[in-house]
Tab-separated table of C-alpha atoms and ligand atoms in Angstrom:
chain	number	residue	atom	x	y	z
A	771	UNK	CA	-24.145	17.074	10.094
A	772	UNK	CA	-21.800	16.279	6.804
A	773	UNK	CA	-18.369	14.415	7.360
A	774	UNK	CA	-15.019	15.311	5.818
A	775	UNK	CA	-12.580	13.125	6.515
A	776	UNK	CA	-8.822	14.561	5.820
A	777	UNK	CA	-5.670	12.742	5.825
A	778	UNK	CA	-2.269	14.119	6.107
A	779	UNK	CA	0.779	11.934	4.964
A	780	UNK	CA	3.862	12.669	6.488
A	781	UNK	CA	5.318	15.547	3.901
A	782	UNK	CA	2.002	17.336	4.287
A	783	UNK	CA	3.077	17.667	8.077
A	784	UNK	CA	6.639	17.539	8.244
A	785	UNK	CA	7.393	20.984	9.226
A	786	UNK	CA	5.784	23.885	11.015
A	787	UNK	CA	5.120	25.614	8.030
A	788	UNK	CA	3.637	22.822	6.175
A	789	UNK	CA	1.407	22.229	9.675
A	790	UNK	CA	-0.291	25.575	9.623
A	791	UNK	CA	-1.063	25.109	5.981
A	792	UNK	CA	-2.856	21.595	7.065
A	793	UNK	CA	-4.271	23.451	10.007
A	794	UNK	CA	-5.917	26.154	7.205
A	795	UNK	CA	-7.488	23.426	5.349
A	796	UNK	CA	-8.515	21.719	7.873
A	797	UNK	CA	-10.448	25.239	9.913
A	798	UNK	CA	-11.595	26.107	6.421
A	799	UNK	CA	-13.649	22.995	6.317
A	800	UNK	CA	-14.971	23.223	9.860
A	801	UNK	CA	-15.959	27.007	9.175
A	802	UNK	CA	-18.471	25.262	6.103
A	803	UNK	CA	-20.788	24.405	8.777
A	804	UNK	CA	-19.017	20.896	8.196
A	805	UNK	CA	-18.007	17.930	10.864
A	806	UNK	CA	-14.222	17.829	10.473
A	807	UNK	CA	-12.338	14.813	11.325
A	808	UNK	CA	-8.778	14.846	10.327
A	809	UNK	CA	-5.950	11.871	10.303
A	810	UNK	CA	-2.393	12.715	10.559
A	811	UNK	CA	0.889	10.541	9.891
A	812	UNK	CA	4.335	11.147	11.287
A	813	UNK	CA	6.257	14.251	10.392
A	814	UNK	CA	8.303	13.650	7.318
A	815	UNK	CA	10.638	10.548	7.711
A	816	UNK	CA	10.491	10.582	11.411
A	817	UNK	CA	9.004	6.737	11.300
A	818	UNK	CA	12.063	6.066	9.366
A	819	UNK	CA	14.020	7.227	12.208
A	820	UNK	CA	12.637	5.799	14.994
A	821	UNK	CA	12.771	1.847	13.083
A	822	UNK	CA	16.878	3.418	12.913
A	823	UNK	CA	17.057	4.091	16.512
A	824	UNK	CA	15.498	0.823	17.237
A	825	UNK	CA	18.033	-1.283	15.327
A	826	UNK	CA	20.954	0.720	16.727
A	827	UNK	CA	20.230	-0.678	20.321
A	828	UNK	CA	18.481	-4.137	19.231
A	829	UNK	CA	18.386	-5.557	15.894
A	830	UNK	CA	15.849	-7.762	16.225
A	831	UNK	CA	13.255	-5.593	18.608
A	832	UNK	CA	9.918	-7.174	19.967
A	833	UNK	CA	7.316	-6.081	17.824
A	834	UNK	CA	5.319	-5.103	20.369
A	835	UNK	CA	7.713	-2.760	21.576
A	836	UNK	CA	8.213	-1.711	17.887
A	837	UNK	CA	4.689	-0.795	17.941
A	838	UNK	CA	4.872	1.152	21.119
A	839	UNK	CA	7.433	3.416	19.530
A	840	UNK	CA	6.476	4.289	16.318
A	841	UNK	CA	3.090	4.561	17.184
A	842	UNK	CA	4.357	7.875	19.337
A	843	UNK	CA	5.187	9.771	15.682
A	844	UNK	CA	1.879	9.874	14.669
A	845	UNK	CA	1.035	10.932	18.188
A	846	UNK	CA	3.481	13.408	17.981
A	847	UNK	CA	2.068	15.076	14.933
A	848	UNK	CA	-1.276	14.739	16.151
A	849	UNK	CA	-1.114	16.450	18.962
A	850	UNK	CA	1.128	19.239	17.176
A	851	UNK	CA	-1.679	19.252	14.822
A	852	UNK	CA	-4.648	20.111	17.095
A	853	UNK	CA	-2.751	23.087	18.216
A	854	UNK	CA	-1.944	24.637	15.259
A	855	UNK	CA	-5.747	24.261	14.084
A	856	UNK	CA	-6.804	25.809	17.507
A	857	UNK	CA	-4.076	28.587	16.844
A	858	UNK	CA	-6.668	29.023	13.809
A	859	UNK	CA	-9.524	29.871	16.498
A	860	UNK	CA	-11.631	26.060	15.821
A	861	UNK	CA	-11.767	24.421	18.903
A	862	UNK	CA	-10.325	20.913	18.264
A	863	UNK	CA	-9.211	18.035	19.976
A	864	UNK	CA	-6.020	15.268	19.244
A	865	UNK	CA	-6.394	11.460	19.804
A	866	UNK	CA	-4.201	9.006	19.733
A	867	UNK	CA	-5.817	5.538	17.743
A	868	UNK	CA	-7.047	4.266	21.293
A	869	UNK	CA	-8.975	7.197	22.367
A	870	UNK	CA	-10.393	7.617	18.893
A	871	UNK	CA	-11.581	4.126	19.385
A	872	UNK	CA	-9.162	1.631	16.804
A	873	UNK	CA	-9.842	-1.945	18.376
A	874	UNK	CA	-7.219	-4.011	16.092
A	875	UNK	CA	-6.068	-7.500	16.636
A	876	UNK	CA	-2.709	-8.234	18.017
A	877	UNK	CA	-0.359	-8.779	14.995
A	878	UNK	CA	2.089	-6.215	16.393
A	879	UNK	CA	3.293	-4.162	12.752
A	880	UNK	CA	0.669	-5.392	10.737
A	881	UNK	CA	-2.557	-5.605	12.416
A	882	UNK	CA	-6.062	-5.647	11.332
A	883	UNK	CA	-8.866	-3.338	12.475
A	884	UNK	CA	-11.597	-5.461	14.148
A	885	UNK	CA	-14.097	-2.643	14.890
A	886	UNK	CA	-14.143	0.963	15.768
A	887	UNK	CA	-15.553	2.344	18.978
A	888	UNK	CA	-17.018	5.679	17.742
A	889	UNK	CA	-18.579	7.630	20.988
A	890	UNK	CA	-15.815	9.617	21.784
A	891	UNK	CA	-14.985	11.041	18.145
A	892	UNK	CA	-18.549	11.167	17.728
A	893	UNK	CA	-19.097	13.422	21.368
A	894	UNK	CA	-16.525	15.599	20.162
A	895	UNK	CA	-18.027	16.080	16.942
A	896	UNK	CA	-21.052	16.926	18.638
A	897	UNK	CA	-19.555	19.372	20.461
A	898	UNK	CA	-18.397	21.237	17.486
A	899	UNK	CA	-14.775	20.621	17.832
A	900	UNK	CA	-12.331	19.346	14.831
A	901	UNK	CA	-11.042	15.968	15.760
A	902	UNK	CA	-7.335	15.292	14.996
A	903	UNK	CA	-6.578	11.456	15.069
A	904	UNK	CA	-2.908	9.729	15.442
A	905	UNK	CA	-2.786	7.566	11.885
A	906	UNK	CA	-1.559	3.929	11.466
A	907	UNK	CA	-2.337	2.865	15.512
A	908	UNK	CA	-4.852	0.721	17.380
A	909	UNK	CA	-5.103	-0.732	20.507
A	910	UNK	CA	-5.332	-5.113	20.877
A	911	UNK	CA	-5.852	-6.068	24.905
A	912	UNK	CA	-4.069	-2.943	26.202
A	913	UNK	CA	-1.304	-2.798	24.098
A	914	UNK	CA	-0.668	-0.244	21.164
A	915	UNK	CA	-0.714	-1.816	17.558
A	916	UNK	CA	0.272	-0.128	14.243
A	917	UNK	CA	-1.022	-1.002	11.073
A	918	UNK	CA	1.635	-1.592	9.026
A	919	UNK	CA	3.440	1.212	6.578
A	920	UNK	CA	1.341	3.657	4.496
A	921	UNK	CA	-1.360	2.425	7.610
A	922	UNK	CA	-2.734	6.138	7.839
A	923	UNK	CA	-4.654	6.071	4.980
A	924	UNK	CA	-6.637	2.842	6.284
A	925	UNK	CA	-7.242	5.013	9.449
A	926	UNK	CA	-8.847	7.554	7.446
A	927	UNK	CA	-10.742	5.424	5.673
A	928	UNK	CA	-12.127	3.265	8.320
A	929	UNK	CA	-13.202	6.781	10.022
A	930	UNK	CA	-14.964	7.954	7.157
A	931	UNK	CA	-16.908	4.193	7.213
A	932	UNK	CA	-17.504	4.506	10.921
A	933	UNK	CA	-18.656	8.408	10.442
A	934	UNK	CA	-20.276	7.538	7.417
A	935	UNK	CA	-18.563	10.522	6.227
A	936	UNK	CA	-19.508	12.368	2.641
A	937	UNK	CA	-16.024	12.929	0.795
A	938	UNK	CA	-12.399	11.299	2.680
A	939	UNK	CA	-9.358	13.564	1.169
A	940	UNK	CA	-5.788	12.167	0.848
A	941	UNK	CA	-3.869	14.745	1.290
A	942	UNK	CA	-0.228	14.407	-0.433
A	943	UNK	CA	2.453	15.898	-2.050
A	944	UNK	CA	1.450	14.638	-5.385
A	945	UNK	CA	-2.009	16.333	-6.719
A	946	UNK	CA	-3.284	12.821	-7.520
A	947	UNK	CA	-2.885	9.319	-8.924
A	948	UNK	CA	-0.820	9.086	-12.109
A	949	UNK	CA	-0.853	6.265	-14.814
A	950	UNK	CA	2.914	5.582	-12.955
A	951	UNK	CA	5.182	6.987	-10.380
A	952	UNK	CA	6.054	10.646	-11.391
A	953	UNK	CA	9.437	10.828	-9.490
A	954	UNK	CA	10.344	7.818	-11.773
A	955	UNK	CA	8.193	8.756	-14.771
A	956	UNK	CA	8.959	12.024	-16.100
A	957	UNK	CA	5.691	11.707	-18.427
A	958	UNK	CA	3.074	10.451	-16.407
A	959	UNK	CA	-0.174	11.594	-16.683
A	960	UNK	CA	-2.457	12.205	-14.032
A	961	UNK	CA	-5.718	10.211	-13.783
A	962	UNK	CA	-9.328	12.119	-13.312
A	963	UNK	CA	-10.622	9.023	-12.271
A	964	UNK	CA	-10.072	5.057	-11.125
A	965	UNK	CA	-11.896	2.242	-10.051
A	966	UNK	CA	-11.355	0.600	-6.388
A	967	UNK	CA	-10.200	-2.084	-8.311
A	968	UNK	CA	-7.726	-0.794	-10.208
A	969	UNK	CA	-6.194	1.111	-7.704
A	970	UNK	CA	-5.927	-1.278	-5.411
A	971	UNK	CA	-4.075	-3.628	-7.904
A	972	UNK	CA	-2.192	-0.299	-8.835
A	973	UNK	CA	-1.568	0.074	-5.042
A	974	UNK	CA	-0.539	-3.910	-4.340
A	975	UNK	CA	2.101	-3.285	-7.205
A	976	UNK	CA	4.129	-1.076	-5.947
A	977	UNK	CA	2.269	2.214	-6.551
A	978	UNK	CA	2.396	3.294	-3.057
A	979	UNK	CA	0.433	6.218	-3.189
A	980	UNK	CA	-2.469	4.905	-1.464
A	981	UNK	CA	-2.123	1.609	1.592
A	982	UNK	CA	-3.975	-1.134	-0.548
A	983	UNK	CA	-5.309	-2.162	2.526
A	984	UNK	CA	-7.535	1.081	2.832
A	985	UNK	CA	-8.905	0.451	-0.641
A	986	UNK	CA	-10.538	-2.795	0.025
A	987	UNK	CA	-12.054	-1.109	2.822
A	988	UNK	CA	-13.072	2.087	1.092
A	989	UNK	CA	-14.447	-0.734	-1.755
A	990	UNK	CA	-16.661	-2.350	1.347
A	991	UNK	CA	-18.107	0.393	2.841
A	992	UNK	CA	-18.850	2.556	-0.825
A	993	UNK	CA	-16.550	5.062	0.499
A	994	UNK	CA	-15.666	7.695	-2.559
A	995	UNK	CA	-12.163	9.257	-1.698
A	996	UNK	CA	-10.452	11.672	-3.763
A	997	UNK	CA	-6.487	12.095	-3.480
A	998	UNK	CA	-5.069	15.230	-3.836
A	999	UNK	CA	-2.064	17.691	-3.033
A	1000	UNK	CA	-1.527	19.532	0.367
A	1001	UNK	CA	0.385	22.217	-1.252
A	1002	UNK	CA	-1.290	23.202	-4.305
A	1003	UNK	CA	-5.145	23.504	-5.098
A	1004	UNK	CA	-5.589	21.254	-8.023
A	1005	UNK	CA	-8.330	18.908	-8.699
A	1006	UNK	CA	-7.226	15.799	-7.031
A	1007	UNK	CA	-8.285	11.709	-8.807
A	1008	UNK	CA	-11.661	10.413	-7.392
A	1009	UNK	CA	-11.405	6.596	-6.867
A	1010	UNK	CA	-14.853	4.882	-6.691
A	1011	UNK	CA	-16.740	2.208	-7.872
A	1012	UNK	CA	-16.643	2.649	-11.334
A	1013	UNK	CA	-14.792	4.788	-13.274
A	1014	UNK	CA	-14.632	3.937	-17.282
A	1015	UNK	CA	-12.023	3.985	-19.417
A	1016	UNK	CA	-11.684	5.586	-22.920
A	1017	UNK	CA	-9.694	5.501	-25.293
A	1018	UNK	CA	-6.829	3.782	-23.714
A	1019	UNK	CA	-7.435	-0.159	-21.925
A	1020	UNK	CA	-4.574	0.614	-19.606
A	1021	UNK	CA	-4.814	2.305	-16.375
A	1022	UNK	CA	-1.128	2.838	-15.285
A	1023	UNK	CA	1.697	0.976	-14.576
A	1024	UNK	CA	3.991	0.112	-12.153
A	1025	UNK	CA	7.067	-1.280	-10.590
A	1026	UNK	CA	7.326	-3.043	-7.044
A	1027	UNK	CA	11.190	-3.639	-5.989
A	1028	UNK	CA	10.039	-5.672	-2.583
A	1029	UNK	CA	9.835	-8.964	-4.473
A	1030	UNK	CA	12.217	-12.366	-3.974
A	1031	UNK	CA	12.031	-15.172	-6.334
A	1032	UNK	CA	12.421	-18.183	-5.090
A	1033	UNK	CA	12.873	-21.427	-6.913
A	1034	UNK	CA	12.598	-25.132	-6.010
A	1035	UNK	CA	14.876	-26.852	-8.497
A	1036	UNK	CA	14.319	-30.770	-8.839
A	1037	UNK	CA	10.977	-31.847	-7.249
A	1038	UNK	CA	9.909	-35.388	-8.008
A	1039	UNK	CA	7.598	-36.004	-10.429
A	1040	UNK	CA	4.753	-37.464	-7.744
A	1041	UNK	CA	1.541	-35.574	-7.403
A	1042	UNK	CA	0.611	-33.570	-4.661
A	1043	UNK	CA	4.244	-32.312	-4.132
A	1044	UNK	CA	3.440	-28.923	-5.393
A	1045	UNK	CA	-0.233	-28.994	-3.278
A	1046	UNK	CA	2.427	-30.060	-0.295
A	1047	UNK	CA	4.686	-26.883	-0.752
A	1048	UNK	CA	2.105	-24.553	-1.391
A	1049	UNK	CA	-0.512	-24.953	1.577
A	1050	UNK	CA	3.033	-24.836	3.840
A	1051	UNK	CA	3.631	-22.103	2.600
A	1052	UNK	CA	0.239	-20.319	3.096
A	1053	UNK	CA	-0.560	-21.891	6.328
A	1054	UNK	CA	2.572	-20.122	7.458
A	1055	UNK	CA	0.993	-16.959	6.474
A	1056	UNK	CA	2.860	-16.176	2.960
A	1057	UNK	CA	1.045	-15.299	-0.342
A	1058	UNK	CA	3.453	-16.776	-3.224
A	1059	UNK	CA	2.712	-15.292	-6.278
A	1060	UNK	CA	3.403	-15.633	-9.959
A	1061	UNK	CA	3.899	-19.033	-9.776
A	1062	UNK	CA	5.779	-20.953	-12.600
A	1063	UNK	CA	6.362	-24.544	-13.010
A	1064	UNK	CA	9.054	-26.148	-15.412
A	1065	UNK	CA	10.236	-29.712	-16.712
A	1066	UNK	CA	14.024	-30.209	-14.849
A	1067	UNK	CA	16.197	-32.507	-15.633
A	1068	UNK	CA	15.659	-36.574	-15.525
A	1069	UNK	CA	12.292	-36.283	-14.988
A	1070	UNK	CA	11.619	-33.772	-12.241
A	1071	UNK	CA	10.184	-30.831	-11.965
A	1072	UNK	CA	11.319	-27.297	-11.105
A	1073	UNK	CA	8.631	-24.540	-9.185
A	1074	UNK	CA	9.536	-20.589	-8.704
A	1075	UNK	CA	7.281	-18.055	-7.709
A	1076	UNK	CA	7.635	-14.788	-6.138
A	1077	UNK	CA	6.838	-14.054	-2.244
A	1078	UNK	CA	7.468	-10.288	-0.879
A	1079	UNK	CA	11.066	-9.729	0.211
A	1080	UNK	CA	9.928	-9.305	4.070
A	1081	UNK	CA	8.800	-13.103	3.420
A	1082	UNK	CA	11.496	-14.576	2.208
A	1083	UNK	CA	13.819	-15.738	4.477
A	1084	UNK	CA	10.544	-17.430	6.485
A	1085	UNK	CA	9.824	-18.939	3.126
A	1086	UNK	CA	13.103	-20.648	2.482
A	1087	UNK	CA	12.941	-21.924	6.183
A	1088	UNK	CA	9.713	-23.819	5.843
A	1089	UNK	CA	10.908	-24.932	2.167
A	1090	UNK	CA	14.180	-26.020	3.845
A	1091	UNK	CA	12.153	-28.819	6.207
A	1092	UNK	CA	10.318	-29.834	3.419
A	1093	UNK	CA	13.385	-30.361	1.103
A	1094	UNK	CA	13.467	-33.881	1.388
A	1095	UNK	CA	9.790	-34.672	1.138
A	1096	UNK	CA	9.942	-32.779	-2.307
A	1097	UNK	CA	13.000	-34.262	-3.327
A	1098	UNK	CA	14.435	-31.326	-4.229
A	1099	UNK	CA	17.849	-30.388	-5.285
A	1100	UNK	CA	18.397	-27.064	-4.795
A	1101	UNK	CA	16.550	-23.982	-3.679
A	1102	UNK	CA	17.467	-20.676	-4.930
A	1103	UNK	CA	16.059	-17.432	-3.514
A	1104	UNK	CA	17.081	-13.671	-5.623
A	1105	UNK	CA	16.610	-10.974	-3.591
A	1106	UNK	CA	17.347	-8.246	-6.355
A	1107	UNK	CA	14.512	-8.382	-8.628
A	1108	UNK	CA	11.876	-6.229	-9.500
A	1109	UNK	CA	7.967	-6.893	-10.781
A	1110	UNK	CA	6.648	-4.309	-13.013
A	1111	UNK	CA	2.932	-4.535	-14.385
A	1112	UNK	CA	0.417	-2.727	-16.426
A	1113	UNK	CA	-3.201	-2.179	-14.631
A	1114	UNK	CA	-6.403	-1.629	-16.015
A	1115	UNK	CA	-9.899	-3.380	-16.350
A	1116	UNK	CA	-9.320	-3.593	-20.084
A	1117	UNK	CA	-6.173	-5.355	-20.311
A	1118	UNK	CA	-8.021	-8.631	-21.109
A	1119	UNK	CA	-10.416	-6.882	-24.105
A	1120	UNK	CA	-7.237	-6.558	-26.217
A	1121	UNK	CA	-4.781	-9.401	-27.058
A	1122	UNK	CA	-2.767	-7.179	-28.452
A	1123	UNK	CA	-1.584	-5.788	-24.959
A	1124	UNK	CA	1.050	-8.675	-23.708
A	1125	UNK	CA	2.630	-8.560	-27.232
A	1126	UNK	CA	3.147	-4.890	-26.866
A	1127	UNK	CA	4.433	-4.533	-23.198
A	1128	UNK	CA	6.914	-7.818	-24.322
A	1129	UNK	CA	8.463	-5.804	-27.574
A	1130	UNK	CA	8.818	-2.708	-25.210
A	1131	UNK	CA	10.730	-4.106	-23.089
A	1132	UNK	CA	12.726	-5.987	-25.553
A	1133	UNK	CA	13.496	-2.895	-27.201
A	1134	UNK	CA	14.109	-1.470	-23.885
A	1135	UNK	CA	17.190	-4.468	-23.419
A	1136	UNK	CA	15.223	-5.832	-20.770
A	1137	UNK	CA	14.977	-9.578	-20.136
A	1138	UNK	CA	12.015	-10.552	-19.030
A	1139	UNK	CA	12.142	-13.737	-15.833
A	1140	UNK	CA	8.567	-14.657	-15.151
A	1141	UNK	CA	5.014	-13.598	-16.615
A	1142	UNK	CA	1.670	-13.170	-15.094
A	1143	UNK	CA	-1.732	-12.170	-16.138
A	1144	UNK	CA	-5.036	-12.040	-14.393
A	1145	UNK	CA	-8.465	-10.037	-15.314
A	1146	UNK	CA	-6.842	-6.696	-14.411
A	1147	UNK	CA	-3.264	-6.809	-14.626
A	1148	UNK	CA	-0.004	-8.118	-16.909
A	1149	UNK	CA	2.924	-8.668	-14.532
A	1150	UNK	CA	6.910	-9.215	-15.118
A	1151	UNK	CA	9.721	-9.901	-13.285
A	1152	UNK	CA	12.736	-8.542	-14.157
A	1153	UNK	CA	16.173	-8.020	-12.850
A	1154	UNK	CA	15.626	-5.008	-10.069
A	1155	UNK	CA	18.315	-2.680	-11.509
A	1156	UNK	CA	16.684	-2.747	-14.348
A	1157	UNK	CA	13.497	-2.182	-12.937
A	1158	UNK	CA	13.084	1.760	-13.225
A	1159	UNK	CA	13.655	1.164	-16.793
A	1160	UNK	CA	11.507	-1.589	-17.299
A	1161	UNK	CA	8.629	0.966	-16.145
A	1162	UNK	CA	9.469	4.121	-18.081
A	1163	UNK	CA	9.733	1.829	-21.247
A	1164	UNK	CA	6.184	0.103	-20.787
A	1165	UNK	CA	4.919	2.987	-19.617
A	1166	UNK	CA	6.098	4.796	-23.165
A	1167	UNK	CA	4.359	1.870	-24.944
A	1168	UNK	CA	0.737	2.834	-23.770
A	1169	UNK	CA	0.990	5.811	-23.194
A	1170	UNK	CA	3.098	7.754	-24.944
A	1171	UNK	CA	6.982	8.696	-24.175
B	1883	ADP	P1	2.139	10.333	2.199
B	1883	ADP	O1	3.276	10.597	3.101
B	1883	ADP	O2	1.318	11.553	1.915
B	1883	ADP	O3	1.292	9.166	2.610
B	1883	ADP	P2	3.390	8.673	0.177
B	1883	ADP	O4	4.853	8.858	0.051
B	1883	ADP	O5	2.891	7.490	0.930
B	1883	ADP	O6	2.788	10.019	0.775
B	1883	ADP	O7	2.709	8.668	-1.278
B	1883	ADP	C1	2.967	9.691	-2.201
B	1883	ADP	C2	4.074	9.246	-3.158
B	1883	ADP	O8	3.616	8.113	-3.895
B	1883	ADP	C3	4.406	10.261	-4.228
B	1883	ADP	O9	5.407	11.146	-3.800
B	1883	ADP	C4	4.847	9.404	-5.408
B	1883	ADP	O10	6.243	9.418	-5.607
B	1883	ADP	C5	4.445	7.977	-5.022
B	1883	ADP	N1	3.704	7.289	-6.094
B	1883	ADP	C6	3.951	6.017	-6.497
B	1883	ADP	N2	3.148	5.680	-7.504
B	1883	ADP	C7	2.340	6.737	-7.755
B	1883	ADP	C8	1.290	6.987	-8.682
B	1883	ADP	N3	0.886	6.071	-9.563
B	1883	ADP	N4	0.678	8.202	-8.650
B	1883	ADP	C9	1.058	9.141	-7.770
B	1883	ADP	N5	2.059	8.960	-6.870
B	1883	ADP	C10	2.696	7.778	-6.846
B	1884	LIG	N1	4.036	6.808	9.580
B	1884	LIG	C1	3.725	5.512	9.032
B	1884	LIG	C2	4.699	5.167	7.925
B	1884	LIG	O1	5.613	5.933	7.647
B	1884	LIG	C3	2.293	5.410	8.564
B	1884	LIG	C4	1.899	6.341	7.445
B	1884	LIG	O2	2.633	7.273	7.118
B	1884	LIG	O3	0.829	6.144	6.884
B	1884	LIG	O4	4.601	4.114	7.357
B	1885	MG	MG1	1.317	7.092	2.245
C-alpha cells in the first residue's frame, strides 16, 4: 500500500471550519485506495498560550513539566481531528507521539528522536483506518518530550521515513516556499522547486516555514516533501535532492531576529585564548556563529560572534568565569540585532553577489555589523529594527522590487 503523509500546522487547524476542510483532504486521500497518515499541530496560537499560562504561575517552569503541557495542544487537535475525519465516514484513529511510537531522548523542549516504534501506526494502517498523530511530542523513560517549536513538521517527516511513505505534504497557510517571507515581502516570488540544502539553510535563517530540523532528516532518509496551502489548491514547492537553478544564483533570502552578539573586548594576545573560549562555549552546548576577530587596543585582541538569543545569557555566564583567563576587559552582549542572508547554491559562482547585497543595503541606509559567507549563503548582521528593511532591500537587489 502507498503512504501519504499530511501535516497540518496550527492555522490549517485552528478552527472548526478550517478542521473539516483538513478532515476533506485528508478522507479524499484515504478514498484513493491510499494509506493515510496525517500529523497535526496545535490549534492556532494555542501553544502560545499555554507557555503564557505557564509563566503567569511560575516563571521559570521545569521543563519537564513544560513538556507535559504543551504537548496536550497537539493532543488536543489530534484527537479533534480524528473525529472530524470519521464525521467524513473513514474510519480513523488519533495518537498522541507515544502511542504512535516517538522514542526521543530526554532534553525536555528540544529533544531528539532516537527511533520510532512503528507496529501500532502500522496495525492501524493495516486495518484500513486513517491515522491522526499529535505533532512535536515523544516519549524519553516515561515522560512526555516535545521537540522544540515548528517540531511538527519533523514528526511528519520522521513518519514518512519510518512508513517509507511516497509524497509527505506540509500543509500551510502559505501555498509554498517563497524566495523571502511574504508577510514581510510584498514581492516575493514563490519557488517551484529547492534543494534540501538550501532550504534548510533558508530554514536555519530565519525562514520558518519549514523546522530545519525535519530537513536534515527528510535529506537522510531521500524523503521528497512538497509544501503547500490548506486553503487553496495551488501547486505547492517540492524540496528534494536537487533542484537547479536558472537564471538567477540566488535562492531567497532571509532575516532571523533571534540573534545576540556578543563581544569579548581585550583578550591577550597569547595563543590558544580564542581555542579556550570557543570549546567552553560548545562544550556547554552553544553554536557561536559568525565569528569575527579584531586588533584592540595595546596589543590585544577583541572576538564577537553571534549565538541565538535563547543562548545568550548561558553564554555570557560561562564567558564571565573565563574573564580572567582571557584577560579580557569587557564583554558586551546586544540583544536587538537582526541577521539577514541571501541563500542559494550559486552564491559562490558569482563574485559579483557580496558587492551587490553590500550597495543594497547601503542604499537602503543600512549599516552593516558583521559579515559571513560559506558555500551556500552571504550573511549580515544588522541593527534588528532595521532588519525588515534590510530584507525587502536585498531581496529587491536579486530579485527584482
Ligand atoms: P504552520 O503553523 O503551518 O507550521 P508556520 O507559521 O510555521 O505555519 O509557517 C508558515 C509561515 O512561514 C508563513 O505564514 C510565512 O509568513 C512564514 N515564512 C517565513 N519565510 C517564508 C518563506 N520563505 N516562504 C514561505 N513562508 C515563509
Ligand atoms: N505547536 C508547536 C509550536 O507551536 C509545534 C508546531 O506547531 O509544529 O511550536
Ligand atoms: Mg511551522
Amino acid at each position: 500500500m502507498e503512504i501519504t503523509v499530511m501535516k497540518f500546522g496550527g492555522t490549517s487547524v485552528k478552527n472548526n471550519d478550517r478542521m473539516i476542510a483538513a478532515a476533506e483532504k485528508i478522507a479524499a486521500e484515504h478514498r484513493r485506495g491510499r494509506g493515510v497518515v496525517a500529523v497535526v499541530s496545535a490549534q492556532g496560537k494555542f501553544t502560545d498560550e499555554l507557555i503564557a499560562k505557564a509563566q503567569d504561575i511560575n516563571e521559570k517552569p521545569e521543563l519537564r513539566e513544560m513538556d507535559a503541557l504543551l504537548s496536550a495542544g497537539e493532543q488536543i487537535s489530534c484527537s479533534l481531528l480524528a473525529m472530524a475525519v470519521a464525521a467524513q465516514g473513514v474510519p480513523s484513529i488519533a495518537m498522541s507521539g507515544w502511542q504512535a511510537g516517538f522514542v526521543t531522548n530526554g532534553s525536555f523542549g528540544s529533544a531528539r528522536i532516537d527511533h520510532l516504534e512503528i507496529d501500532r501506526v502500522q496495525k492501524a494502517l493495516d486495518e484500513g483506518k486513517a491515522v491522526i498523530v499529535a505533532g512535536f511530542q515523544g516519549i524519553s523513560d516515561g515522560d512526555i518530550t516535545t521537540l522544540g517549536r515548528g517540531g511538527s513538521d519533523t514528526s511528519a517527516v520522521a513518519l514518512a521515513a519510518a512508513l517509507n511513505a511516497s509524497t509527505c505534504r506540509i500543509y500551510t497557510d502559505v501555498d509554498g516556499v517563497y524566495t523571502a517571507d511574504p508577510r514581510i515581502v510584498k514581492s516575493a516570488q514563490k519557488l517551484e522547486g529547492i534543494s534540501y540544502d538550501e532550504m534548510f539553510e533558508m530554514a536555519s535563517l530565519g525562514a520558518g516555514v519549514m523546522h530545519n530540523r525535519s530537513i536534515k532528516l527528510a535529506k537522510k532518509f531521500g524523503v521528497p516533501l512538497e509544501v503547500r496551502s490548506s486553503i487553496t489548491d495551488n501547486p505547492g514547492t517540492m524540496i528534494k535532492e536537487r533542484f537547479p537553478l536558472e537564471n538567477v544564483k540566488i535562492r531567497g533570502a532571509a532575516c532571523d531576529k533571534d540573534i545576540a552578539e556578543i563581544s569579548v573586548v581585550g583578550i591577550s594576545n597569547i595563543p590558544g585564548l580564542a581555542s579556550k573560549l570557543f570549546i567552553a562555549l560548545t562544550e556547554n552546548d552553544i553554536t557561536p556563529d559568525m565569528i569575527t576577530q579584531s586588533l584592540g587596543s595595546d596589543n590585544s585582541w577583541n572576538i564577537s560572534f553571534t549565538v541565538h538569543s535563547n543562548n545568550a545569557d548561558k553564554a555570557l555566564y560561562i564567558i564571565n568565569k573565563l574573564r580572567k583567563e582571557l584577560g579580557a576587559v569587557r564583554i558586551d552582549c546586544l540583544k536587538d540585532v537582526a541577521k539577514v542572508s541571501i541563500i542559494g547554491s550559486g552564491i559562490m559562482e558569482n563574485p559579483k553577489i557580496p558587492a551587490q547585497m553590500f550597495t543594497a543595503l547601503t542604499e537602503a541606509n543600512v549599516n552593516i555589523r558583521m559579515i559571513s559567507t560559506s558555500e551556500l549563503k552571504l550573511s549580515v548582521v544588522v541593527d534588528a529594527d532595521e532588519g525588515h528593511r534590510a530584507l525587502v532591500a536585498v531581496h529587491g537587489a536579486f530579485f527584482g522590487e
